[in-house]
JSON list of C-alpha atoms in Angstrom, two decimals:
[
{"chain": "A", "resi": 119, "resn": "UNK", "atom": "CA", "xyz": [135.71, 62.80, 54.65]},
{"chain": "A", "resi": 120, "resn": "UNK", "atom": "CA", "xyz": [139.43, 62.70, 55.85]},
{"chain": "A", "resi": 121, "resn": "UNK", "atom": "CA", "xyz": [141.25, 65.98, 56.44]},
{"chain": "A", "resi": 122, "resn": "UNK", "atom": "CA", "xyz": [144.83, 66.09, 56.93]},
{"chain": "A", "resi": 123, "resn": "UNK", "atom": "CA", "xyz": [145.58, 68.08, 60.27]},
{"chain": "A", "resi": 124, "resn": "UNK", "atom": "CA", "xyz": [148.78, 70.08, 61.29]},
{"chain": "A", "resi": 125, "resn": "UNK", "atom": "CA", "xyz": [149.48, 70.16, 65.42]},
{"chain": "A", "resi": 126, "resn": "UNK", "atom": "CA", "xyz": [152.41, 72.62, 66.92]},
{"chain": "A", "resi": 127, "resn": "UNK", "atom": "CA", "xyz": [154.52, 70.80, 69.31]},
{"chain": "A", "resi": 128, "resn": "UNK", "atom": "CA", "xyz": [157.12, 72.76, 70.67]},
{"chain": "A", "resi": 129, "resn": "UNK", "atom": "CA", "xyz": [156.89, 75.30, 68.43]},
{"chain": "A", "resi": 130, "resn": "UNK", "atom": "CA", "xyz": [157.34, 73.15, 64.93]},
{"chain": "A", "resi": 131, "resn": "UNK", "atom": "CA", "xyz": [154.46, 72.19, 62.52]},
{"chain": "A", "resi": 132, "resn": "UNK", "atom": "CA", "xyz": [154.16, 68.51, 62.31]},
{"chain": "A", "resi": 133, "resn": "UNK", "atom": "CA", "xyz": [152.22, 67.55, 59.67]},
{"chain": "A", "resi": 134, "resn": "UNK", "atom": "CA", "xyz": [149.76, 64.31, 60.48]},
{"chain": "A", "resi": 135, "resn": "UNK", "atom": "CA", "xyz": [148.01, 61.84, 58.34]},
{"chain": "A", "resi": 136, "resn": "UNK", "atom": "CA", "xyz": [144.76, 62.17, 57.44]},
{"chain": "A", "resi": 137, "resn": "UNK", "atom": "CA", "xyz": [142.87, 60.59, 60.97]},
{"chain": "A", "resi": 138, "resn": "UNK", "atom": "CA", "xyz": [140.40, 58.81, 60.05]},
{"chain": "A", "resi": 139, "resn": "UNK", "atom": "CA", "xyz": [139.46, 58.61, 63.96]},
{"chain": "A", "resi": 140, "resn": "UNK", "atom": "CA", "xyz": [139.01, 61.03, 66.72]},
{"chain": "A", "resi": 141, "resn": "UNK", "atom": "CA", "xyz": [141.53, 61.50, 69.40]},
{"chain": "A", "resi": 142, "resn": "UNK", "atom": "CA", "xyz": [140.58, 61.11, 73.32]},
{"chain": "A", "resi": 143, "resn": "UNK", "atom": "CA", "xyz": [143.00, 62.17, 75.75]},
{"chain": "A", "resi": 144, "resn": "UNK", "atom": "CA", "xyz": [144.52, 59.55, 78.31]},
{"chain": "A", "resi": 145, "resn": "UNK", "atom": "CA", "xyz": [142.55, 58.32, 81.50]},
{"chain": "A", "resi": 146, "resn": "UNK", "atom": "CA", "xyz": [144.36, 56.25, 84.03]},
{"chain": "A", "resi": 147, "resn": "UNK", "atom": "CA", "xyz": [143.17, 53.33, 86.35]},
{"chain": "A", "resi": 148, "resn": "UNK", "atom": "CA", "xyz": [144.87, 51.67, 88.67]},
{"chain": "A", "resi": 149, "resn": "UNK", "atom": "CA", "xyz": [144.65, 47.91, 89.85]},
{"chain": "A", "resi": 150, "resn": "UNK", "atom": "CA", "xyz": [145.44, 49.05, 93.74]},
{"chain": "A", "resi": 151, "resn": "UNK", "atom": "CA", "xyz": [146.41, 52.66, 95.22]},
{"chain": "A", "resi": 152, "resn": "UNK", "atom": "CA", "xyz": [147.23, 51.18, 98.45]},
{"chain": "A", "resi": 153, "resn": "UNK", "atom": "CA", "xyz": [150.33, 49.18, 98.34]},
{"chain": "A", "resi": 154, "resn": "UNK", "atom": "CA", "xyz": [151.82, 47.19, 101.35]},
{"chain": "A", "resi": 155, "resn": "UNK", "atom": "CA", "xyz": [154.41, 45.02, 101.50]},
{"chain": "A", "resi": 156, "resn": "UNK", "atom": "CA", "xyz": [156.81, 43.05, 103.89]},
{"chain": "A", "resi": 157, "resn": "UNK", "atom": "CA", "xyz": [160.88, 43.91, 103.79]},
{"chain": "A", "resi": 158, "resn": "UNK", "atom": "CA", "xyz": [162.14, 41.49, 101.58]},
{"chain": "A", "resi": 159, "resn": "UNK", "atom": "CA", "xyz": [158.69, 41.02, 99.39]},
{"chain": "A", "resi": 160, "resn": "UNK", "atom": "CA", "xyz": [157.92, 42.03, 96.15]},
{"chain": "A", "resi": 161, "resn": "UNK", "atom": "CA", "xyz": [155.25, 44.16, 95.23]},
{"chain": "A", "resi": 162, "resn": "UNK", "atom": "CA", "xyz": [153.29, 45.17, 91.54]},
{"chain": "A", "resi": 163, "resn": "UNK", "atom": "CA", "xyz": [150.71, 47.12, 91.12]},
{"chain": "A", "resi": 164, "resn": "UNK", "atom": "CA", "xyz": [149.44, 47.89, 87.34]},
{"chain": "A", "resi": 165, "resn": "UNK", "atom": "CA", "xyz": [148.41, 51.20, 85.23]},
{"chain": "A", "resi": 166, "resn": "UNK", "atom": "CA", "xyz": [146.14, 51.10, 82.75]},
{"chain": "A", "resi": 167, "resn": "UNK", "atom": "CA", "xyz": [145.21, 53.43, 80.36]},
{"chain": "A", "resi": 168, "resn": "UNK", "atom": "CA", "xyz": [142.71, 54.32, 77.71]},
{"chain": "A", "resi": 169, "resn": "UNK", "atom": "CA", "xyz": [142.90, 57.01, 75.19]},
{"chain": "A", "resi": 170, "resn": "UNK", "atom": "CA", "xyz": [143.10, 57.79, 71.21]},
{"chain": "A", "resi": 171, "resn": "UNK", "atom": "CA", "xyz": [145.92, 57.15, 70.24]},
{"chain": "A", "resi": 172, "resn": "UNK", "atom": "CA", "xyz": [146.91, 54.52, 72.60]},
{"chain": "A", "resi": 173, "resn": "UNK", "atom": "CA", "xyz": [148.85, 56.32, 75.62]},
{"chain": "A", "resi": 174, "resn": "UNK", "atom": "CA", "xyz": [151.90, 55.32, 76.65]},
{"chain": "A", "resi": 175, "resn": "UNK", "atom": "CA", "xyz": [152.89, 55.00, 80.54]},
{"chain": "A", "resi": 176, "resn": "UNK", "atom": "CA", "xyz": [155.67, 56.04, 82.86]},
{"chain": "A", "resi": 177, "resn": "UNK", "atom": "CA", "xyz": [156.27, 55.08, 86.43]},
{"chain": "A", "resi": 178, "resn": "UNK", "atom": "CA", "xyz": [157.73, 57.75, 89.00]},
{"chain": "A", "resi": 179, "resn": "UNK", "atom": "CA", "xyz": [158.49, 58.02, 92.34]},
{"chain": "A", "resi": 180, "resn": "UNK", "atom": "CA", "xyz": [157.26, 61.70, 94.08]},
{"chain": "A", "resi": 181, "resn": "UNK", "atom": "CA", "xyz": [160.10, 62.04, 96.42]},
{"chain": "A", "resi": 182, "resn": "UNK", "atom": "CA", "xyz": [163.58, 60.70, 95.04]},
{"chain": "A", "resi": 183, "resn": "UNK", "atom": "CA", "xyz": [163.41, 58.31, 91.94]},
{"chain": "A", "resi": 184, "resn": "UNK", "atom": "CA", "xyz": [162.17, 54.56, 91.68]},
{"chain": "A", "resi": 185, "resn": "UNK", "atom": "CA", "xyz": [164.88, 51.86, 93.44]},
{"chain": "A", "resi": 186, "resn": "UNK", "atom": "CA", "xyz": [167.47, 51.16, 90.89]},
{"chain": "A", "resi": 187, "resn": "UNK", "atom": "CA", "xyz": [168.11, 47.04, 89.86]},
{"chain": "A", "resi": 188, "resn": "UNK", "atom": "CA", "xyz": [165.29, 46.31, 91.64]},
{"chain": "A", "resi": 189, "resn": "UNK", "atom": "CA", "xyz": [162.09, 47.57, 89.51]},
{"chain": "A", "resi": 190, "resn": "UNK", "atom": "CA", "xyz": [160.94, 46.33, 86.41]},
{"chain": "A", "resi": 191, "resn": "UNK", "atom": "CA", "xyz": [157.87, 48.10, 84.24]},
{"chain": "A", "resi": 192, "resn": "UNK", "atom": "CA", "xyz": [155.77, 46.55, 81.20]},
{"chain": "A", "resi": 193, "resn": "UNK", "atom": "CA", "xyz": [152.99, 47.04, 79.79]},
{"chain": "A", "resi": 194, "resn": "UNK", "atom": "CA", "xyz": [152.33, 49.65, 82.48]},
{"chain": "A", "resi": 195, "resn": "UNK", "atom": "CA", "xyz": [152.84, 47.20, 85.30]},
{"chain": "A", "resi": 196, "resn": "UNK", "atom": "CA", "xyz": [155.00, 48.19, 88.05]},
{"chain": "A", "resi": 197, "resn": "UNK", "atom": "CA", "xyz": [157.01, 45.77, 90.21]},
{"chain": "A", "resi": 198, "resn": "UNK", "atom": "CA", "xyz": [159.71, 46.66, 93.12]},
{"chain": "A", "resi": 199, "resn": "UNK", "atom": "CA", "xyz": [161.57, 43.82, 94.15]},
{"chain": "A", "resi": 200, "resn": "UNK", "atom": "CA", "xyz": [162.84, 42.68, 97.49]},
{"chain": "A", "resi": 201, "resn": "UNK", "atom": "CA", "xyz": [161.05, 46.45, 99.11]},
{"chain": "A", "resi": 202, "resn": "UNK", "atom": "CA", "xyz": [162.68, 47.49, 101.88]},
{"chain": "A", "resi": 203, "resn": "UNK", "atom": "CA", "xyz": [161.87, 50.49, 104.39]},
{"chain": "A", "resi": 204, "resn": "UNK", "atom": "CA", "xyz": [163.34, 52.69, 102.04]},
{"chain": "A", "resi": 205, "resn": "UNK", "atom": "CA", "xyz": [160.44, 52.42, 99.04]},
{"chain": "A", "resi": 206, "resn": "UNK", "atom": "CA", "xyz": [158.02, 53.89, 101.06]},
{"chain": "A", "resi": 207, "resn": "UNK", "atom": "CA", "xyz": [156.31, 56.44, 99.54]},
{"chain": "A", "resi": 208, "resn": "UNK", "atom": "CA", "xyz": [153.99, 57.70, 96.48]},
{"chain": "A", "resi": 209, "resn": "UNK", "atom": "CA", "xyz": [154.33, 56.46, 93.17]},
{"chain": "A", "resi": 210, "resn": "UNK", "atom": "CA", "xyz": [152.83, 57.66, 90.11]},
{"chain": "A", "resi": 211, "resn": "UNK", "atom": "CA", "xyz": [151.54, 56.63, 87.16]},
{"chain": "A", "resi": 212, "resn": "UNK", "atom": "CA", "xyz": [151.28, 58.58, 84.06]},
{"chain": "A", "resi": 213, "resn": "UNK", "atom": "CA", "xyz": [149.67, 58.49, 80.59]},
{"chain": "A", "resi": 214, "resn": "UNK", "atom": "CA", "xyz": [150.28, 60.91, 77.71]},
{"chain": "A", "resi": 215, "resn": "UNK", "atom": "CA", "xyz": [149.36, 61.12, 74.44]},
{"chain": "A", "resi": 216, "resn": "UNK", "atom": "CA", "xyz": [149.01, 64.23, 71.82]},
{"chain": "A", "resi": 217, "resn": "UNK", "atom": "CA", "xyz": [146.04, 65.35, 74.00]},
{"chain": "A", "resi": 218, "resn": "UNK", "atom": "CA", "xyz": [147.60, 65.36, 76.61]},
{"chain": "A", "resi": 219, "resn": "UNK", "atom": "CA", "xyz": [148.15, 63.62, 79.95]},
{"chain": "A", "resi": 220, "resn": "UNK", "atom": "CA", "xyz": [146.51, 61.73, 83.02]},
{"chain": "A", "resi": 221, "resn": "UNK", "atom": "CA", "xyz": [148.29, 60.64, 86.58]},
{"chain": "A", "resi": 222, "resn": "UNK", "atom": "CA", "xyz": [147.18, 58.77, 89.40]},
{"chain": "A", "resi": 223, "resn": "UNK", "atom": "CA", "xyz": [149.42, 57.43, 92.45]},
{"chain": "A", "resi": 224, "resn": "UNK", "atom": "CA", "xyz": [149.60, 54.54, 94.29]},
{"chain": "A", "resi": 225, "resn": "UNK", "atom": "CA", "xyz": [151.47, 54.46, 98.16]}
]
């Protein structure tokens, strides 16, 4: 038997279609945490991510933000291109869905 289900989200009533499904909130996995890489290299590392519904994924840096023109993310797959000293760090991986949300990092 289908019910249809209301869920508050930010303080509004959004009314759902009857789920015929149950919902699982996101885990994360990552293909490496430990990423090294020459100066001039490029390096990708990949997030996956199961859940119900399907969560989708962001890419952040900890400390300042991820290098601009030279990073490209899909499908959850993070590549930095031509790394130089200053892309050390952590970066982190993120999956959300209505249940919530899952990180992991990668440095």
């Amino acid at each position: 038997m289908c019910q249809t289900v209301l869920v508050i989200c930010f303080q509004q009533w959004i009314k759902l279609p009857p789920l015929n499904f149950f919902a699982v909130a996101p885990q994360v996995t990552l293909s490496s945490n430990g990423l090294l890489a020459k100066e001039e290299q490029n390096v990708t590392t990949t997030c996956t991510a199961i859940g119900r519904p399907q969560p989708s994924i962001t890419w952040s840096k900890a400390i300042g933000s991820l290098p601009e023109d030279r990073t490209e993310v899909i499908n959850g797959t993070l590549t930095i291109y031509n790394v130089t000293k200053k892309d050390r760090g952590t970066y982190i991986c993120k999956a959300e869905n209505i249940l919530g949300s899952a990180t992991d990092t990668a440095q």
